[in-house]
Amino acid sequence: MTKRIGVLTAGGDCPGLNAAIRGVGKTAQGTYDMRVLGFRDGFRGLVENRVVDLDRAKLSGILTIGGTILGTSRDKPHKMRVDGRNVDMTDVIVRNYAANHLDALVCLGGGGTQKNALVLQEHGLNVITLPKTIDNDVGLTDVSFGFDTALGIATDAIDRLHSTAHSHHRIIVVEIMGHRSGWLALGAGMAGGADVILLPEIPYDIQAVAKAVTDRVRYGLNFSIVAVAEGAMSMQDAARVQDYQQRIALAQERGDRKARKKAKAELKAFEASGADQHTLRLTRQLEALTGLESRPTILGHLQRGGTPSAADRLLATRLGSVCADLIDAGHYGVMVAARGDSAEPVPLEQVAGNKKLVPPDHPWVKSAKNVGICLGVGV
């Protein structure tokens, strides 16, 4: 009997999603004679039963296209905005899964998608996921598709900023995506020759950053490139976040829901208040401390767009192909993780909530220090 599989893309878009859809679809159809259905706009499309038949014609010519032909959203099955309120739509998804006679559902996404897929698995659906994110922070996979392309874009941007920084004797502070993980800022900063790299995993001392810049001036280098991850924090801000987190944990331990809710709200407000201003504030601080003209550059969603790199196309294709192999074998409830040049299934229970951050002793960190890059610590 012909198997029927559904495919959706959830969370933020990134290069390589279409290559992964194609990898799943072409292998499923060509090797296993399966029928492949796509759901538009992530889990919302599954709730609203907006289906497209991913036949051979639909899969043709999409390998090099950025974004996702299916569209995406950040909707969660158990907390979906409907008529102005959050509603648990998991049961609707289960019904539509059955109505479309699906044998498996393939979810392409990052950390949030892994959690949402686990919820659906716990409700009896056969689910398989693929790791997608430019942040490269999905746990238990060597790399996520989308990262290599974004890394190239951010590196190219830093390359271009060198000439204006040098010509005008400026500090250029370039903000790179990454939220709570610094892989993108660290990789692009090293590849682009940044002089300072600030990561969420290593709270920085502004005095140490200013000293690194003024030391360069003493050596006759009157410009600097500062690569900062969007989630980077000063030591002072990191201490405040830790205080909020301790209050939340203490309230949880005491069973004080009111205190826990209040502390979580305060933490969220604190993080939101600094999210849009951090890079601008850092730029002003460096100008005041060093006397050098300083300019911010925020790359933003530029890093998510464009044609996927060859590495991302290859990675997405082989993970998608292995995904179809696993469906044929009836192996569900897993994420297809990259392992060197191969791939292997990892249980969703182990992946969901497992965020891959930059370890302080990671070889990239050591190499950055060895070549004289300031990571914001040690005056």
PDB file of N, CA and C in Angstrom, residues 201-289:
ATOM      1  N   GLU A 201      27.135  33.563  25.275  1.00  0.00           N
ATOM      2  CA  GLU A 201      27.665  32.600  26.241  1.00  0.00           C
ATOM      3  C   GLU A 201      28.776  33.178  27.117  1.00  0.00           C
ATOM      4  N   ILE A 202      29.356  34.321  26.703  1.00  0.00           N
ATOM      5  CA  ILE A 202      30.466  34.916  27.453  1.00  0.00           C
ATOM      6  C   ILE A 202      30.125  36.381  27.731  1.00  0.00           C
ATOM      7  N   PRO A 203      29.496  36.695  28.872  1.00  0.00           N
ATOM      8  CA  PRO A 203      29.178  38.098  29.195  1.00  0.00           C
ATOM      9  C   PRO A 203      30.436  38.956  29.141  1.00  0.00           C
ATOM     10  N   TYR A 204      30.280  40.152  28.590  1.00  0.00           N
ATOM     11  CA  TYR A 204      31.472  40.978  28.347  1.00  0.00           C
ATOM     12  C   TYR A 204      31.593  42.135  29.337  1.00  0.00           C
ATOM     13  N   ASP A 205      32.835  42.572  29.482  1.00  0.00           N
ATOM     14  CA  ASP A 205      33.173  43.766  30.259  1.00  0.00           C
ATOM     15  C   ASP A 205      33.462  44.875  29.255  1.00  0.00           C
ATOM     16  N   ILE A 206      32.694  45.941  29.282  1.00  0.00           N
ATOM     17  CA  ILE A 206      32.852  47.019  28.299  1.00  0.00           C
ATOM     18  C   ILE A 206      34.242  47.648  28.394  1.00  0.00           C
ATOM     19  N   GLN A 207      34.822  47.659  29.584  1.00  0.00           N
ATOM     20  CA  GLN A 207      36.172  48.213  29.734  1.00  0.00           C
ATOM     21  C   GLN A 207      37.197  47.355  28.999  1.00  0.00           C
ATOM     22  N   ALA A 208      36.995  46.036  29.017  1.00  0.00           N
ATOM     23  CA  ALA A 208      37.908  45.144  28.303  1.00  0.00           C
ATOM     24  C   ALA A 208      37.795  45.341  26.803  1.00  0.00           C
ATOM     25  N   VAL A 209      36.573  45.555  26.323  1.00  0.00           N
ATOM     26  CA  VAL A 209      36.372  45.804  24.890  1.00  0.00           C
ATOM     27  C   VAL A 209      37.032  47.115  24.484  1.00  0.00           C
ATOM     28  N   ALA A 210      36.829  48.164  25.278  1.00  0.00           N
ATOM     29  CA  ALA A 210      37.436  49.469  24.972  1.00  0.00           C
ATOM     30  C   ALA A 210      38.959  49.380  24.994  1.00  0.00           C
ATOM     31  N   LYS A 211      39.503  48.620  25.926  1.00  0.00           N
ATOM     32  CA  LYS A 211      40.961  48.480  26.013  1.00  0.00           C
ATOM     33  C   LYS A 211      41.509  47.779  24.774  1.00  0.00           C
ATOM     34  N   ALA A 212      40.796  46.762  24.296  1.00  0.00           N
ATOM     35  CA  ALA A 212      41.239  46.063  23.096  1.00  0.00           C
ATOM     36  C   ALA A 212      41.307  47.015  21.904  1.00  0.00           C
ATOM     37  N   VAL A 213      40.352  47.922  21.827  1.00  0.00           N
ATOM     38  CA  VAL A 213      40.329  48.892  20.725  1.00  0.00           C
ATOM     39  C   VAL A 213      41.457  49.911  20.878  1.00  0.00           C
ATOM     40  N   THR A 214      41.642  50.453  22.092  1.00  0.00           N
ATOM     41  CA  THR A 214      42.692  51.461  22.298  1.00  0.00           C
ATOM     42  C   THR A 214      44.088  50.852  22.171  1.00  0.00           C
ATOM     43  N   ASP A 215      44.233  49.577  22.512  1.00  0.00           N
ATOM     44  CA  ASP A 215      45.516  48.896  22.310  1.00  0.00           C
ATOM     45  C   ASP A 215      45.850  48.840  20.820  1.00  0.00           C
ATOM     46  N   ARG A 216      44.839  48.606  19.992  1.00  0.00           N
ATOM     47  CA  ARG A 216      45.069  48.589  18.549  1.00  0.00           C
ATOM     48  C   ARG A 216      45.539  49.964  18.056  1.00  0.00           C
ATOM     49  N   VAL A 217      44.970  51.018  18.631  1.00  0.00           N
ATOM     50  CA  VAL A 217      45.378  52.375  18.248  1.00  0.00           C
ATOM     51  C   VAL A 217      46.846  52.601  18.606  1.00  0.00           C
ATOM     52  N   ARG A 218      47.272  52.114  19.772  1.00  0.00           N
ATOM     53  CA  ARG A 218      48.669  52.258  20.189  1.00  0.00           C
ATOM     54  C   ARG A 218      49.615  51.536  19.239  1.00  0.00           C
ATOM     55  N   TYR A 219      49.106  50.462  18.604  1.00  0.00           N
ATOM     56  CA  TYR A 219      49.911  49.711  17.638  1.00  0.00           C
ATOM     57  C   TYR A 219      49.831  50.316  16.235  1.00  0.00           C
ATOM     58  N   GLY A 220      49.123  51.450  16.106  1.00  0.00           N
ATOM     59  CA  GLY A 220      49.004  52.098  14.810  1.00  0.00           C
ATOM     60  C   GLY A 220      47.819  51.637  13.986  1.00  0.00           C
ATOM     61  N   LEU A 221      46.913  50.878  14.597  1.00  0.00           N
ATOM     62  CA  LEU A 221      45.726  50.373  13.911  1.00  0.00           C
ATOM     63  C   LEU A 221      44.510  51.163  14.401  1.00  0.00           C
ATOM     64  N   ASN A 222      44.175  52.220  13.674  1.00  0.00           N
ATOM     65  CA  ASN A 222      43.161  53.156  14.179  1.00  0.00           C
ATOM     66  C   ASN A 222      41.745  52.844  13.684  1.00  0.00           C
ATOM     67  N   PHE A 223      41.418  51.577  13.586  1.00  0.00           N
ATOM     68  CA  PHE A 223      40.043  51.147  13.298  1.00  0.00           C
ATOM     69  C   PHE A 223      39.837  49.779  13.931  1.00  0.00           C
ATOM     70  N   SER A 224      38.583  49.423  14.173  1.00  0.00           N
ATOM     71  CA  SER A 224      38.276  48.108  14.735  1.00  0.00           C
ATOM     72  C   SER A 224      36.906  47.641  14.266  1.00  0.00           C
ATOM     73  N   ILE A 225      36.779  46.329  14.092  1.00  0.00           N
ATOM     74  CA  ILE A 225      35.504  45.688  13.778  1.00  0.00           C
ATOM     75  C   ILE A 225      35.067  44.895  15.003  1.00  0.00           C
ATOM     76  N   VAL A 226      33.879  45.214  15.498  1.00  0.00           N
ATOM     77  CA  VAL A 226      33.317  44.504  16.643  1.00  0.00           C
ATOM     78  C   VAL A 226      32.114  43.706  16.156  1.00  0.00           C
ATOM     79  N   ALA A 227      32.213  42.379  16.197  1.00  0.00           N
ATOM     80  CA  ALA A 227      31.099  41.506  15.814  1.00  0.00           C
ATOM     81  C   ALA A 227      30.360  41.112  17.084  1.00  0.00           C
ATOM     82  N   VAL A 228      29.082  41.450  17.163  1.00  0.00           N
ATOM     83  CA  VAL A 228      28.313  41.192  18.372  1.00  0.00           C
ATOM     84  C   VAL A 228      27.060  40.386  18.043  1.00  0.00           C
ATOM     85  N   ALA A 229      26.884  39.264  18.729  1.00  0.00           N
ATOM     86  CA  ALA A 229      25.657  38.476  18.578  1.00  0.00           C
ATOM     87  C   ALA A 229      24.496  39.253  19.179  1.00  0.00           C
ATOM     88  N   GLU A 230      23.319  39.139  18.580  1.00  0.00           N
ATOM     89  CA  GLU A 230      22.184  39.926  19.045  1.00  0.00           C
ATOM     90  C   GLU A 230      21.814  39.610  20.495  1.00  0.00           C
ATOM     91  N   GLY A 231      22.195  38.438  20.987  1.00  0.00           N
ATOM     92  CA  GLY A 231      21.868  38.079  22.365  1.00  0.00           C
ATOM     93  C   GLY A 231      23.007  38.302  23.346  1.00  0.00           C
ATOM     94  N   ALA A 232      24.090  38.949  22.915  1.00  0.00           N
ATOM     95  CA  ALA A 232      25.223  39.198  23.808  1.00  0.00           C
ATOM     96  C   ALA A 232      24.810  40.153  24.924  1.00  0.00           C
ATOM     97  N   MET A 233      25.395  39.969  26.101  1.00  0.00           N
ATOM     98  CA  MET A 233      25.069  40.811  27.251  1.00  0.00           C
ATOM     99  C   MET A 233      26.329  41.226  28.000  1.00  0.00           C
ATOM    100  N   SER A 234      26.256  42.400  28.599  1.00  0.00           N
ATOM    101  CA  SER A 234      27.333  42.825  29.487  1.00  0.00           C
ATOM    102  C   SER A 234      27.266  41.990  30.764  1.00  0.00           C
ATOM    103  N   MET A 235      28.330  42.042  31.529  1.00  0.00           N
ATOM    104  CA  MET A 235      28.341  41.309  32.792  1.00  0.00           C
ATOM    105  C   MET A 235      27.237  41.787  33.721  1.00  0.00           C
ATOM    106  N   GLN A 236      26.964  43.096  33.702  1.00  0.00           N
ATOM    107  CA  GLN A 236      25.924  43.647  34.559  1.00  0.00           C
ATOM    108  C   GLN A 236      24.540  43.128  34.161  1.00  0.00           C
ATOM    109  N   ASP A 237      24.261  43.125  32.857  1.00  0.00           N
ATOM    110  CA  ASP A 237      22.967  42.627  32.388  1.00  0.00           C
ATOM    111  C   ASP A 237      22.831  41.129  32.645  1.00  0.00           C
ATOM    112  N   ALA A 238      23.923  40.403  32.450  1.00  0.00           N
ATOM    113  CA  ALA A 238      23.891  38.954  32.695  1.00  0.00           C
ATOM    114  C   ALA A 238      23.605  38.654  34.156  1.00  0.00           C
ATOM    115  N   ALA A 239      24.144  39.483  35.065  1.00  0.00           N
ATOM    116  CA  ALA A 239      23.892  39.299  36.496  1.00  0.00           C
ATOM    117  C   ALA A 239      22.419  39.536  36.819  1.00  0.00           C
ATOM    118  N   ARG A 240      21.807  40.518  36.162  1.00  0.00           N
ATOM    119  CA  ARG A 240      20.379  40.780  36.385  1.00  0.00           C
ATOM    120  C   ARG A 240      19.529  39.617  35.886  1.00  0.00           C
ATOM    121  N   VAL A 241      19.867  39.089  34.723  1.00  0.00           N
ATOM    122  CA  VAL A 241      19.124  37.939  34.180  1.00  0.00           C
ATOM    123  C   VAL A 241      19.252  36.746  35.119  1.00  0.00           C
ATOM    124  N   GLN A 242      20.456  36.519  35.629  1.00  0.00           N
ATOM    125  CA  GLN A 242      20.670  35.404  36.554  1.00  0.00           C
ATOM    126  C   GLN A 242      19.835  35.580  37.823  1.00  0.00           C
ATOM    127  N   ASP A 243      19.721  36.825  38.273  1.00  0.00           N
ATOM    128  CA  ASP A 243      18.909  37.101  39.462  1.00  0.00           C
ATOM    129  C   ASP A 243      17.439  36.763  39.210  1.00  0.00           C
ATOM    130  N   TYR A 244      16.932  37.169  38.041  1.00  0.00           N
ATOM    131  CA  TYR A 244      15.541  36.841  37.687  1.00  0.00           C
ATOM    132  C   TYR A 244      15.345  35.325  37.630  1.00  0.00           C
ATOM    133  N   GLN A 245      16.299  34.645  37.014  1.00  0.00           N
ATOM    134  CA  GLN A 245      16.192  33.189  36.873  1.00  0.00           C
ATOM    135  C   GLN A 245      16.215  32.489  38.231  1.00  0.00           C
ATOM    136  N   GLN A 246      17.011  32.999  39.150  1.00  0.00           N
ATOM    137  CA  GLN A 246      17.049  32.431  40.495  1.00  0.00           C
ATOM    138  C   GLN A 246      15.725  32.649  41.217  1.00  0.00           C
ATOM    139  N   ARG A 247      15.130  33.830  41.024  1.00  0.00           N
ATOM    140  CA  ARG A 247      13.825  34.112  41.626  1.00  0.00           C
ATOM    141  C   ARG A 247      12.752  33.180  41.067  1.00  0.00           C
ATOM    142  N   ILE A 248      12.813  32.934  39.761  1.00  0.00           N
ATOM    143  CA  ILE A 248      11.847  32.021  39.131  1.00  0.00           C
ATOM    144  C   ILE A 248      12.002  30.610  39.694  1.00  0.00           C
ATOM    145  N   ALA A 249      13.263  30.161  39.805  1.00  0.00           N
ATOM    146  CA  ALA A 249      13.521  28.813  40.320  1.00  0.00           C
ATOM    147  C   ALA A 249      13.081  28.677  41.775  1.00  0.00           C
ATOM    148  N   LEU A 250      13.336  29.705  42.576  1.00  0.00           N
ATOM    149  CA  LEU A 250      12.954  29.680  43.988  1.00  0.00           C
ATOM    150  C   LEU A 250      11.431  29.643  44.135  1.00  0.00           C
ATOM    151  N   ALA A 251      10.747  30.458  43.323  1.00  0.00           N
ATOM    152  CA  ALA A 251       9.279  30.471  43.372  1.00  0.00           C
ATOM    153  C   ALA A 251       8.720  29.114  42.941  1.00  0.00           C
ATOM    154  N   GLN A 252       9.366  28.500  41.946  1.00  0.00           N
ATOM    155  CA  GLN A 252       8.948  27.172  41.482  1.00  0.00           C
ATOM    156  C   GLN A 252       9.118  26.148  42.596  1.00  0.00           C
ATOM    157  N   GLU A 253      10.228  26.238  43.299  1.00  0.00           N
ATOM    158  CA  GLU A 253      10.510  25.302  44.388  1.00  0.00           C
ATOM    159  C   GLU A 253       9.497  25.442  45.525  1.00  0.00           C
ATOM    160  N   ARG A 254       9.072  26.685  45.780  1.00  0.00           N
ATOM    161  CA  ARG A 254       8.112  26.945  46.855  1.00  0.00           C
ATOM    162  C   ARG A 254       6.664  26.722  46.428  1.00  0.00           C
ATOM    163  N   GLY A 255       6.470  26.555  45.129  1.00  0.00           N
ATOM    164  CA  GLY A 255       5.113  26.402  44.624  1.00  0.00           C
ATOM    165  C   GLY A 255       4.342  27.714  44.599  1.00  0.00           C
ATOM    166  N   ASP A 256       5.073  28.818  44.577  1.00  0.00           N
ATOM    167  CA  ASP A 256       4.448  30.153  44.572  1.00  0.00           C
ATOM    168  C   ASP A 256       4.245  30.601  43.127  1.00  0.00           C
ATOM    169  N   ARG A 257       3.105  30.281  42.554  1.00  0.00           N
ATOM    170  CA  ARG A 257       2.834  30.575  41.150  1.00  0.00           C
ATOM    171  C   ARG A 257       2.800  32.080  40.875  1.00  0.00           C
ATOM    172  N   LYS A 258       2.272  32.837  41.826  1.00  0.00           N
ATOM    173  CA  LYS A 258       2.178  34.287  41.640  1.00  0.00           C
ATOM    174  C   LYS A 258       3.562  34.922  41.549  1.00  0.00           C
ATOM    175  N   ALA A 259       4.451  34.542  42.456  1.00  0.00           N
ATOM    176  CA  ALA A 259       5.811  35.086  42.449  1.00  0.00           C
ATOM    177  C   ALA A 259       6.565  34.640  41.203  1.00  0.00           C
ATOM    178  N   ARG A 260       6.349  33.389  40.798  1.00  0.00           N
ATOM    179  CA  ARG A 260       7.019  32.870  39.600  1.00  0.00           C
ATOM    180  C   ARG A 260       6.557  33.634  38.364  1.00  0.00           C
ATOM    181  N   LYS A 261       5.250  33.852  38.259  1.00  0.00           N
ATOM    182  CA  LYS A 261       4.698  34.583  37.117  1.00  0.00           C
ATOM    183  C   LYS A 261       5.227  36.007  37.070  1.00  0.00           C
ATOM    184  N   LYS A 262       5.314  36.650  38.233  1.00  0.00           N
ATOM    185  CA  LYS A 262       5.813  38.022  38.298  1.00  0.00           C
ATOM    186  C   LYS A 262       7.278  38.097  37.859  1.00  0.00           C
ATOM    187  N   ALA A 263       8.105  37.177  38.373  1.00  0.00           N
ATOM    188  CA  ALA A 263       9.530  37.177  38.020  1.00  0.00           C
ATOM    189  C   ALA A 263       9.727  36.900  36.531  1.00  0.00           C
ATOM    190  N   LYS A 264       8.934  35.985  35.965  1.00  0.00           N
ATOM    191  CA  LYS A 264       9.032  35.681  34.535  1.00  0.00           C
ATOM    192  C   LYS A 264       8.630  36.893  33.694  1.00  0.00           C
ATOM    193  N   ALA A 265       7.605  37.606  34.140  1.00  0.00           N
ATOM    194  CA  ALA A 265       7.162  38.803  33.417  1.00  0.00           C
ATOM    195  C   ALA A 265       8.228  39.886  33.461  1.00  0.00           C
ATOM    196  N   GLU A 266       8.868  40.044  34.612  1.00  0.00           N
ATOM    197  CA  GLU A 266       9.929  41.050  34.749  1.00  0.00           C
ATOM    198  C   GLU A 266      11.132  40.697  33.889  1.00  0.00           C
ATOM    199  N   LEU A 267      11.473  39.400  33.838  1.00  0.00           N
ATOM    200  CA  LEU A 267      12.584  38.960  32.994  1.00  0.00           C
ATOM    201  C   LEU A 267      12.280  39.222  31.526  1.00  0.00           C
ATOM    202  N   LYS A 268      11.068  38.886  31.109  1.00  0.00           N
ATOM    203  CA  LYS A 268      10.671  39.103  29.721  1.00  0.00           C
ATOM    204  C   LYS A 268      10.705  40.579  29.359  1.00  0.00           C
ATOM    205  N   ALA A 269      10.228  41.433  30.279  1.00  0.00           N
ATOM    206  CA  ALA A 269      10.230  42.880  30.037  1.00  0.00           C
ATOM    207  C   ALA A 269      11.657  43.421  29.957  1.00  0.00           C
ATOM    208  N   PHE A 270      12.537  42.903  30.830  1.00  0.00           N
ATOM    209  CA  PHE A 270      13.935  43.346  30.825  1.00  0.00           C
ATOM    210  C   PHE A 270      14.615  42.970  29.514  1.00  0.00           C
ATOM    211  N   GLU A 271      14.391  41.727  29.078  1.00  0.00           N
ATOM    212  CA  GLU A 271      15.005  41.275  27.830  1.00  0.00           C
ATOM    213  C   GLU A 271      14.462  42.054  26.639  1.00  0.00           C
ATOM    214  N   ALA A 272      13.164  42.332  26.641  1.00  0.00           N
ATOM    215  CA  ALA A 272      12.554  43.065  25.530  1.00  0.00           C
ATOM    216  C   ALA A 272      13.045  44.510  25.485  1.00  0.00           C
ATOM    217  N   SER A 273      13.257  45.120  26.651  1.00  0.00           N
ATOM    218  CA  SER A 273      13.667  46.524  26.696  1.00  0.00           C
ATOM    219  C   SER A 273      15.060  46.736  26.119  1.00  0.00           C
ATOM    220  N   GLY A 274      15.913  45.719  26.230  1.00  0.00           N
ATOM    221  CA  GLY A 274      17.276  45.884  25.732  1.00  0.00           C
ATOM    222  C   GLY A 274      17.521  45.304  24.364  1.00  0.00           C
ATOM    223  N   ALA A 275      16.558  44.515  23.855  1.00  0.00           N
ATOM    224  CA  ALA A 275      16.773  43.781  22.605  1.00  0.00           C
ATOM    225  C   ALA A 275      17.053  44.699  21.429  1.00  0.00           C
ATOM    226  N   ASP A 276      16.303  45.800  21.325  1.00  0.00           N
ATOM    227  CA  ASP A 276      16.432  46.684  20.166  1.00  0.00           C
ATOM    228  C   ASP A 276      17.505  47.747  20.348  1.00  0.00           C
ATOM    229  N   GLN A 277      17.966  47.930  21.580  1.00  0.00           N
ATOM    230  CA  GLN A 277      18.872  49.042  21.858  1.00  0.00           C
ATOM    231  C   GLN A 277      20.287  48.608  22.217  1.00  0.00           C
ATOM    232  N   HIS A 278      20.501  47.318  22.410  1.00  0.00           N
ATOM    233  CA  HIS A 278      21.790  46.868  22.927  1.00  0.00           C
ATOM    234  C   HIS A 278      22.953  47.289  22.037  1.00  0.00           C
ATOM    235  N   THR A 279      22.853  47.015  20.755  1.00  0.00           N
ATOM    236  CA  THR A 279      23.963  47.332  19.843  1.00  0.00           C
ATOM    237  C   THR A 279      24.188  48.835  19.749  1.00  0.00           C
ATOM    238  N   LEU A 280      23.111  49.600  19.752  1.00  0.00           N
ATOM    239  CA  LEU A 280      23.244  51.060  19.705  1.00  0.00           C
ATOM    240  C   LEU A 280      23.908  51.579  20.979  1.00  0.00           C
ATOM    241  N   ARG A 281      23.509  51.022  22.119  1.00  0.00           N
ATOM    242  CA  ARG A 281      24.109  51.442  23.388  1.00  0.00           C
ATOM    243  C   ARG A 281      25.582  51.072  23.431  1.00  0.00           C
ATOM    244  N   LEU A 282      25.905  49.872  22.981  1.00  0.00           N
ATOM    245  CA  LEU A 282      27.301  49.429  22.944  1.00  0.00           C
ATOM    246  C   LEU A 282      28.132  50.352  22.057  1.00  0.00           C
ATOM    247  N   THR A 283      27.591  50.748  20.922  1.00  0.00           N
ATOM    248  CA  THR A 283      28.301  51.640  19.997  1.00  0.00           C
ATOM    249  C   THR A 283      28.598  52.988  20.661  1.00  0.00           C
ATOM    250  N   ARG A 284      27.592  53.544  21.343  1.00  0.00           N
ATOM    251  CA  ARG A 284      27.789  54.830  22.023  1.00  0.00           C
ATOM    252  C   ARG A 284      28.817  54.709  23.138  1.00  0.00           C
ATOM    253  N   GLN A 285      28.775  53.605  23.882  1.00  0.00           N
ATOM    254  CA  GLN A 285      29.735  53.407  24.971  1.00  0.00           C
ATOM    255  C   GLN A 285      31.162  53.345  24.441  1.00  0.00           C
ATOM    256  N   LEU A 286      31.356  52.634  23.350  1.00  0.00           N
ATOM    257  CA  LEU A 286      32.707  52.506  22.804  1.00  0.00           C
ATOM    258  C   LEU A 286      33.228  53.833  22.277  1.00  0.00           C
ATOM    259  N   GLU A 287      32.355  54.618  21.664  1.00  0.00           N
ATOM    260  CA  GLU A 287      32.780  55.938  21.181  1.00  0.00           C
ATOM    261  C   GLU A 287      33.202  56.829  22.347  1.00  0.00           C
ATOM    262  N   ALA A 288      32.441  56.785  23.447  1.00  0.00           N
ATOM    263  CA  ALA A 288      32.764  57.608  24.613  1.00  0.00           C
ATOM    264  C   ALA A 288      34.058  57.146  25.281  1.00  0.00           C
ATOM    265  N   LEU A 289      34.279  55.848  25.355  1.00  0.00           N
ATOM    266  CA  LEU A 289      35.447  55.321  26.058  1.00  0.00           C
ATOM    267  C   LEU A 289      36.740  55.390  25.244  1.00  0.00           C
TER     268      LEU A 289
END
